[in-house]
Coordinates of C-alpha atoms and ligand atoms in Angstrom, one line a residue:
M72 CA 9.1 129.4 58.5
V73 CA 8.2 126.2 58.8
E74 CA 10.7 123.8 61.0
T75 CA 12.1 122.1 58.2
D76 CA 13.2 125.1 56.9
V77 CA 14.6 126.3 60.4
L78 CA 16.3 122.9 60.5
C79 CA 17.7 123.0 57.0
L80 CA 18.7 126.4 57.7
Q81 CA 20.6 125.2 61.1
S82 CA 22.5 122.5 59.4
E83 CA 23.7 124.7 56.8
S84 CA 25.0 127.1 59.3
V85 CA 26.6 124.1 61.4
Q86 CA 28.4 122.9 57.9
H87 CA 29.6 126.6 57.3
M88 CA 30.8 126.7 60.9
K89 CA 32.5 123.1 60.4
K90 CA 34.6 124.6 57.1
E91 CA 36.6 127.3 59.5
K92 CA 39.3 126.6 61.1
I93 CA 40.4 129.1 63.7
L94 CA 44.1 130.0 64.8
V95 CA 43.9 131.4 68.6
I96 CA 47.1 133.7 69.2
G97 CA 47.7 134.3 72.8
A98 CA 45.7 131.6 74.2
S99 CA 47.2 130.8 77.3
G100 CA 46.4 134.4 78.5
Q101 CA 43.4 135.8 80.5
I102 CA 41.1 135.9 77.6
G103 CA 42.4 133.7 75.3
V104 CA 41.7 130.6 77.7
E105 CA 37.9 131.3 77.9
L106 CA 37.5 132.2 74.4
T107 CA 39.3 129.4 73.0
L108 CA 37.2 126.9 75.2
A109 CA 34.0 128.5 73.9
L110 CA 35.1 128.5 70.1
R111 CA 35.8 124.9 70.9
K112 CA 32.6 124.5 72.1
M113 CA 30.8 125.9 68.9
Y114 CA 33.5 124.7 65.8
G115 CA 34.5 121.5 67.6
G116 CA 37.8 120.9 69.8
S117 CA 39.8 120.1 66.4
Q118 CA 38.8 123.0 64.4
V119 CA 40.1 125.7 67.2
I120 CA 44.2 125.9 67.2
A121 CA 45.4 127.4 70.5
S122 CA 48.8 129.2 70.2
D123 CA 51.1 131.1 72.9
L124 CA 54.6 132.3 73.6
R125 CA 54.2 130.3 77.0
E126 CA 53.0 127.1 77.8
E127 CA 49.6 125.8 76.9
N128 CA 47.2 126.7 80.0
E129 CA 46.1 123.8 82.2
L130 CA 42.4 124.1 81.2
L131 CA 43.1 124.0 77.6
K132 CA 45.1 120.5 77.9
G133 CA 42.7 118.0 76.2
T134 CA 40.4 119.9 74.4
G135 CA 42.2 120.7 71.2
P136 CA 45.5 121.2 69.7
Y137 CA 48.4 123.4 70.6
V138 CA 51.1 124.9 69.0
S139 CA 54.1 127.1 70.3
L140 CA 54.4 130.1 68.5
D141 CA 55.8 133.7 68.7
V142 CA 53.1 136.0 66.2
M143 CA 56.5 138.4 65.7
N144 CA 58.2 135.4 63.6
K145 CA 55.9 136.0 60.4
E146 CA 57.5 133.6 58.5
M147 CA 56.4 130.9 61.2
L148 CA 53.3 132.1 61.5
H149 CA 52.5 132.2 57.9
V150 CA 53.6 128.6 58.0
Q151 CA 51.3 127.6 60.7
I152 CA 48.2 129.5 58.7
L153 CA 49.1 127.4 55.8
R154 CA 49.9 124.4 57.1
Q155 CA 46.7 124.1 59.4
N156 CA 44.5 125.6 56.8
I157 CA 43.8 128.8 58.8
T158 CA 40.6 130.5 57.6
Q159 CA 40.2 132.6 60.9
V160 CA 42.7 134.5 63.6
Y161 CA 42.1 135.5 66.6
L162 CA 44.7 138.0 67.7
L163 CA 44.9 138.5 71.3
A164 CA 48.9 138.7 71.8
A165 CA 49.5 142.1 73.5
M166 CA 51.3 143.8 76.3
L167 CA 48.7 145.5 78.2
S168 CA 48.5 149.2 80.0
A169 CA 50.5 148.8 83.4
T170 CA 53.5 146.4 81.8
G171 CA 53.6 148.6 78.9
E172 CA 54.4 151.6 80.6
K173 CA 57.7 149.6 81.9
N174 CA 58.9 148.9 78.5
P175 CA 57.2 151.5 76.1
P176 CA 59.5 150.6 72.7
L177 CA 58.6 147.0 73.4
A178 CA 54.8 147.5 73.9
W179 CA 54.5 149.5 71.0
H180 CA 56.6 146.8 68.8
L181 CA 55.1 144.0 70.2
N182 CA 51.3 145.6 69.8
M183 CA 52.2 146.9 66.4
Q184 CA 54.0 144.3 64.6
S185 CA 51.6 141.5 65.6
L186 CA 48.7 142.9 64.3
L187 CA 50.5 144.2 60.8
N188 CA 51.7 140.7 60.4
V189 CA 48.2 139.1 60.9
L190 CA 46.9 141.4 58.7
D191 CA 49.3 140.9 55.9
I192 CA 49.0 137.2 55.9
A193 CA 44.9 137.7 56.0
K194 CA 45.1 139.8 53.2
E195 CA 47.5 137.4 51.4
E196 CA 45.8 134.2 51.9
K197 CA 42.0 135.8 52.0
L198 CA 41.2 135.0 55.2
S199 CA 37.5 134.8 56.1
K200 CA 37.9 137.3 59.3
V201 CA 40.0 138.0 62.0
Y202 CA 39.7 139.5 64.9
W203 CA 41.5 142.0 67.3
P204 CA 40.4 143.5 70.5
S205 CA 41.1 147.5 71.1
S206 CA 40.7 148.9 74.6
I207 CA 39.1 151.8 76.7
A208 CA 42.7 152.8 77.0
V209 CA 42.4 154.6 73.2
F210 CA 40.5 157.7 75.4
G211 CA 42.6 159.8 77.3
P212 CA 42.1 163.1 79.4
T213 CA 40.4 165.1 77.1
S214 CA 38.2 162.4 76.0
P215 CA 34.4 162.8 77.9
K216 CA 34.7 161.3 81.4
V217 CA 31.0 160.5 81.6
D218 CA 29.3 158.2 78.7
C219 CA 32.3 158.5 76.5
P220 CA 30.7 158.2 72.9
Q221 CA 32.1 156.1 69.9
H222 CA 33.6 159.2 67.9
T223 CA 34.9 161.7 70.2
I224 CA 38.3 163.4 71.0
I225 CA 40.6 160.7 71.3
E226 CA 44.5 161.6 72.7
P227 CA 45.6 158.4 74.5
T228 CA 48.5 159.1 77.1
T229 CA 49.8 155.6 77.6
V230 CA 51.9 153.8 75.0
Y231 CA 49.2 151.0 75.3
G232 CA 46.4 153.5 74.0
I233 CA 48.3 154.6 71.3
S234 CA 49.2 151.3 70.3
K235 CA 45.7 150.6 70.4
Y236 CA 44.1 153.7 68.4
A237 CA 46.8 152.9 65.7
G238 CA 46.0 149.8 65.3
E239 CA 42.3 150.4 65.1
F240 CA 43.2 152.5 62.0
W241 CA 45.3 149.7 60.4
C242 CA 42.2 147.3 60.6
N243 CA 40.0 150.5 59.1
Y244 CA 42.9 150.7 56.2
F245 CA 43.2 146.6 55.6
F246 CA 39.6 146.6 55.4
Q247 CA 38.8 149.6 53.2
R248 CA 41.6 148.9 51.2
Y249 CA 42.1 145.4 51.2
G250 CA 39.0 144.0 52.0
V251 CA 40.3 142.2 55.0
D252 CA 36.9 141.3 57.4
V253 CA 38.9 142.4 60.6
R254 CA 36.5 143.1 63.5
S255 CA 37.3 144.8 66.7
L256 CA 36.1 145.6 70.3
R257 CA 36.9 148.2 72.7
Y258 CA 36.8 146.3 76.0
P259 CA 36.5 147.4 79.3
G260 CA 38.6 146.3 82.1
L261 CA 37.7 142.3 82.3
I262 CA 37.1 140.2 85.4
S263 CA 37.3 136.9 85.2
Y264 CA 38.2 133.6 87.6
K265 CA 39.5 131.1 85.0
S266 CA 42.9 132.8 84.2
A267 CA 45.1 135.2 85.9
P268 CA 44.9 138.7 84.5
G269 CA 48.1 140.0 82.1
G270 CA 49.4 143.3 83.6
G271 CA 46.5 145.8 83.3
T272 CA 45.4 148.9 85.2
T273 CA 41.9 147.2 85.5
D274 CA 43.7 144.0 87.4
Y275 CA 42.8 145.2 91.2
A276 CA 38.8 144.4 90.4
I277 CA 40.0 140.8 89.9
D278 CA 42.8 140.8 92.6
I279 CA 39.9 142.5 95.3
F280 CA 38.0 139.2 95.1
L281 CA 41.2 137.1 95.8
G282 CA 41.7 139.0 98.9
A283 CA 38.3 139.1 100.1
K284 CA 38.0 135.1 100.2
E285 CA 42.0 135.0 101.3
K286 CA 42.4 137.6 104.0
K287 CA 39.4 139.2 104.0
Q288 CA 41.3 142.3 103.4
Y289 CA 42.8 144.0 100.2
A290 CA 45.3 147.0 99.5
C291 CA 44.1 148.5 96.6
Y292 CA 46.4 150.6 94.1
L293 CA 44.3 153.0 92.9
K294 CA 42.3 155.9 95.0
E295 CA 38.9 154.4 96.5
D296 CA 36.8 156.9 94.1
T297 CA 38.6 156.1 90.7
K298 CA 35.5 154.7 89.0
L299 CA 36.3 152.6 85.6
P300 CA 34.5 150.9 83.1
M301 CA 34.3 146.8 83.3
M302 CA 32.9 143.6 82.5
Y303 CA 32.6 140.4 83.3
M304 CA 34.4 137.7 81.4
P305 CA 31.5 135.7 80.1
D306 CA 29.4 139.0 78.6
A307 CA 33.2 140.1 76.8
I308 CA 33.2 136.2 75.3
R309 CA 29.7 136.5 74.1
A310 CA 30.2 139.9 72.7
T311 CA 33.6 138.5 70.8
I312 CA 31.3 135.6 69.3
E313 CA 28.4 137.9 68.3
L314 CA 30.6 140.3 66.7
M315 CA 32.3 137.6 64.7
E316 CA 29.4 136.1 63.9
A317 CA 27.1 139.3 62.9
P318 CA 26.9 139.2 59.0
A319 CA 29.2 141.5 57.4
E320 CA 26.8 144.2 56.5
K321 CA 25.8 144.6 60.3
I322 CA 29.6 145.9 60.9
K323 CA 29.4 149.5 60.3
V324 CA 32.4 150.3 62.8
R325 CA 35.5 149.1 61.3
T326 CA 38.0 150.7 63.5
S327 CA 36.7 149.3 67.0
Y328 CA 33.1 149.3 68.6
N329 CA 32.8 150.5 72.1
L330 CA 31.2 148.1 74.6
S331 CA 30.1 148.5 78.1
A332 CA 28.5 146.6 80.8
M333 CA 29.1 148.3 84.4
S334 CA 31.5 150.9 85.6
F335 CA 32.7 150.7 89.5
S336 CA 35.0 152.4 92.0
P337 CA 37.1 150.4 93.9
S338 CA 34.7 151.4 97.1
D339 CA 31.9 150.5 95.4
I340 CA 33.2 147.0 94.8
T341 CA 34.3 146.9 98.3
S342 CA 30.7 147.4 99.2
E343 CA 29.6 145.0 97.1
I344 CA 31.8 142.3 98.0
Q345 CA 31.1 143.1 102.1
K346 CA 27.1 142.0 101.3
H347 CA 28.7 138.6 101.2
I348 CA 32.1 138.7 103.4
P349 CA 30.8 140.8 106.4
G350 CA 34.3 142.5 107.9
F351 CA 36.0 142.6 104.4
K352 CA 38.0 145.6 104.3
S353 CA 39.9 147.5 101.5
T354 CA 42.8 150.0 101.7
Y355 CA 44.1 152.5 99.6
S356 CA 47.8 153.0 98.4
P357 CA 47.9 154.8 94.8
D358 CA 50.7 153.9 92.7
S359 CA 51.6 154.8 89.0
R360 CA 48.5 153.1 87.7
Q361 CA 46.1 155.5 89.4
S362 CA 47.4 158.2 86.7
I363 CA 46.6 156.0 84.0
A364 CA 43.1 155.0 85.4
E365 CA 42.6 159.1 85.8
S366 CA 43.2 159.3 81.8
W367 CA 40.4 156.9 81.0
P368 CA 36.8 157.4 80.9
Q369 CA 34.5 156.3 83.8
S370 CA 31.7 155.1 81.7
I371 CA 31.2 154.1 78.1
D372 CA 28.3 154.9 75.4
D373 CA 28.0 151.8 73.5
H374 CA 24.7 152.6 71.7
E375 CA 26.4 151.6 68.3
A376 CA 27.2 148.1 69.4
R377 CA 23.6 148.1 70.5
A378 CA 22.1 149.6 67.8
H379 CA 24.4 147.5 64.7
W380 CA 24.7 144.0 65.8
G381 CA 22.3 144.1 69.3
W382 CA 25.1 143.9 71.9
N383 CA 23.4 143.7 75.7
H384 CA 25.4 143.0 78.4
Q385 CA 23.9 140.5 81.3
F386 CA 26.2 141.3 84.1
D387 CA 26.0 144.1 86.4
L388 CA 28.2 144.6 89.4
E389 CA 25.9 142.6 91.9
K390 CA 25.4 139.7 89.6
M391 CA 28.9 139.3 88.8
T392 CA 30.0 139.4 92.4
I393 CA 28.0 136.9 93.1
D394 CA 29.0 134.3 90.3
M395 CA 32.5 135.4 90.9
L396 CA 32.7 134.4 94.8
A397 CA 30.4 131.1 93.9
N398 CA 33.3 130.3 91.4
L399 CA 36.1 131.2 93.5
N400 CA 34.2 129.3 96.4
A401 CA 34.1 126.3 93.9
L402 CA 37.7 126.1 92.8
Ligands
NAD677 P1 47.2 138.5 78.6 O1 48.3 139.3 78.8 O2 46.6 137.6 79.8 O3 47.2 137.3 77.2 C1 48.2 137.7 76.4 C2 48.9 136.3 75.7 O4 49.5 137.1 74.6 C3 49.8 135.8 76.9 O5 49.3 134.6 77.2 C4 51.1 136.0 76.3 O6 51.7 134.5 76.8 C5 50.9 136.1 74.8 N1 52.0 136.7 74.1 C6 52.6 137.6 74.2 N2 53.3 137.5 73.4 C7 53.4 136.9 72.4 C8 54.0 136.5 71.2 N3 55.1 137.3 70.9 N4 53.6 135.5 70.7 C9 52.7 135.0 70.8 N5 51.5 134.8 72.1 C10 52.1 136.3 72.9 O7 46.1 139.2 78.0 P2 44.5 139.5 77.9 O8 44.1 140.3 78.9 O9 44.1 138.1 77.4 O10 44.2 140.4 76.5 C11 44.0 139.9 75.1 C12 43.9 141.4 74.2 O11 42.9 141.8 75.1 C13 44.9 142.5 74.4 O12 45.0 142.6 73.2 C14 44.6 143.1 75.2 O13 45.0 144.4 75.2 C15 43.2 143.1 75.0 N6 42.3 143.8 76.1 C16 42.0 142.9 77.6 C17 41.8 143.4 78.6 C18 41.8 143.1 79.7 O14 41.0 143.7 80.7 N7 42.0 142.0 79.8 C19 40.7 145.0 78.1 C20 41.1 145.4 77.3 C21 41.5 145.1 75.8
LIG678 N1 42.5 146.1 81.1 C1 42.8 146.9 80.3 C2 44.3 147.5 81.0 O1 43.8 147.7 82.2 C3 42.4 147.9 79.5 O2 43.1 147.7 78.0 O3 45.2 147.4 80.7

């Protein structure tokens, strides 16, 4: 292809991107803040509307429009989508695994109804794309522990996992029956330093860095050998955007894609941090989150995401630890 063709294609795709108007629901959360900032970089600040039930996150202020929105209020959601000429929705509002177990009916209601509201409006208004994340929490004690495949026995035992698994089938249903282009990833535990985590079982892998930096010690609520699938936030944001930018014919899994980067236990990450902070110590007092963690696989086979739309992680435990500590020290 000659250089002018490439320039032409690039300018066509920039024009196409400019026409998209995106609504991020749950934009003040752990993923929402970073995803909104990344989308604003690509599409322009004014093209990406951040929304949440809680106040606008400090990092989002001045980077683009913000609206206060309860995704459970379908009428108001519909009005916002029409008023703002929204073409794509990223739905991130949810109750995570540990918080969900404290109030199962509320977790089920929020996690299911928010998705049904968005899918219904997407169908009616013919939105171009919808993104909704699932989780490794769909897997349960009967799923394979190591390299858990995309298609396997799936019997979740948390209300969060049940809601994610049901949600995956609603996504598939709306795609098959109504042609809604909804895409999804089963995120592992996500590690980040920009915004606080929202009540998951994997949150220890963030808190441990804060403990190491502030007190050179950390009291972990999981047993030291509890290995879980994890991912650094820059990889998760890139995966989300790559999935959403991929041509529709490459998306062959319309429930939700397995996605993987690294797996480690509390004792593995403690040893990794000790390489940079000598004298750092973790202690272990497992609580109710231990049984949730034990119900999930230790590692995930994501070869379908890699084969279908070219997923490839960049951060392993070593690289992520260096980056987390450097960024936390710079705060
Ligand atoms: P989070 O709890 O940090 O953020 C969720 C946001 O949704 C919060 O800012 C909250 O105020 C908002 N919200 C809650 N109820 C709302 C409502 N009724 N209307 C509008 N906004 C509402 O969660 P997160 O970690 O950013 O997770 C985002 C999504 O990714 C969720 O679906 C979660 O299940 C999924 N996920 C997260 C992880 C992880 O490790 N963080 C892993 C797997 C899947
Ligand atoms: N990090 C999430 C949780 O622990 C996994 O979906 O709930």
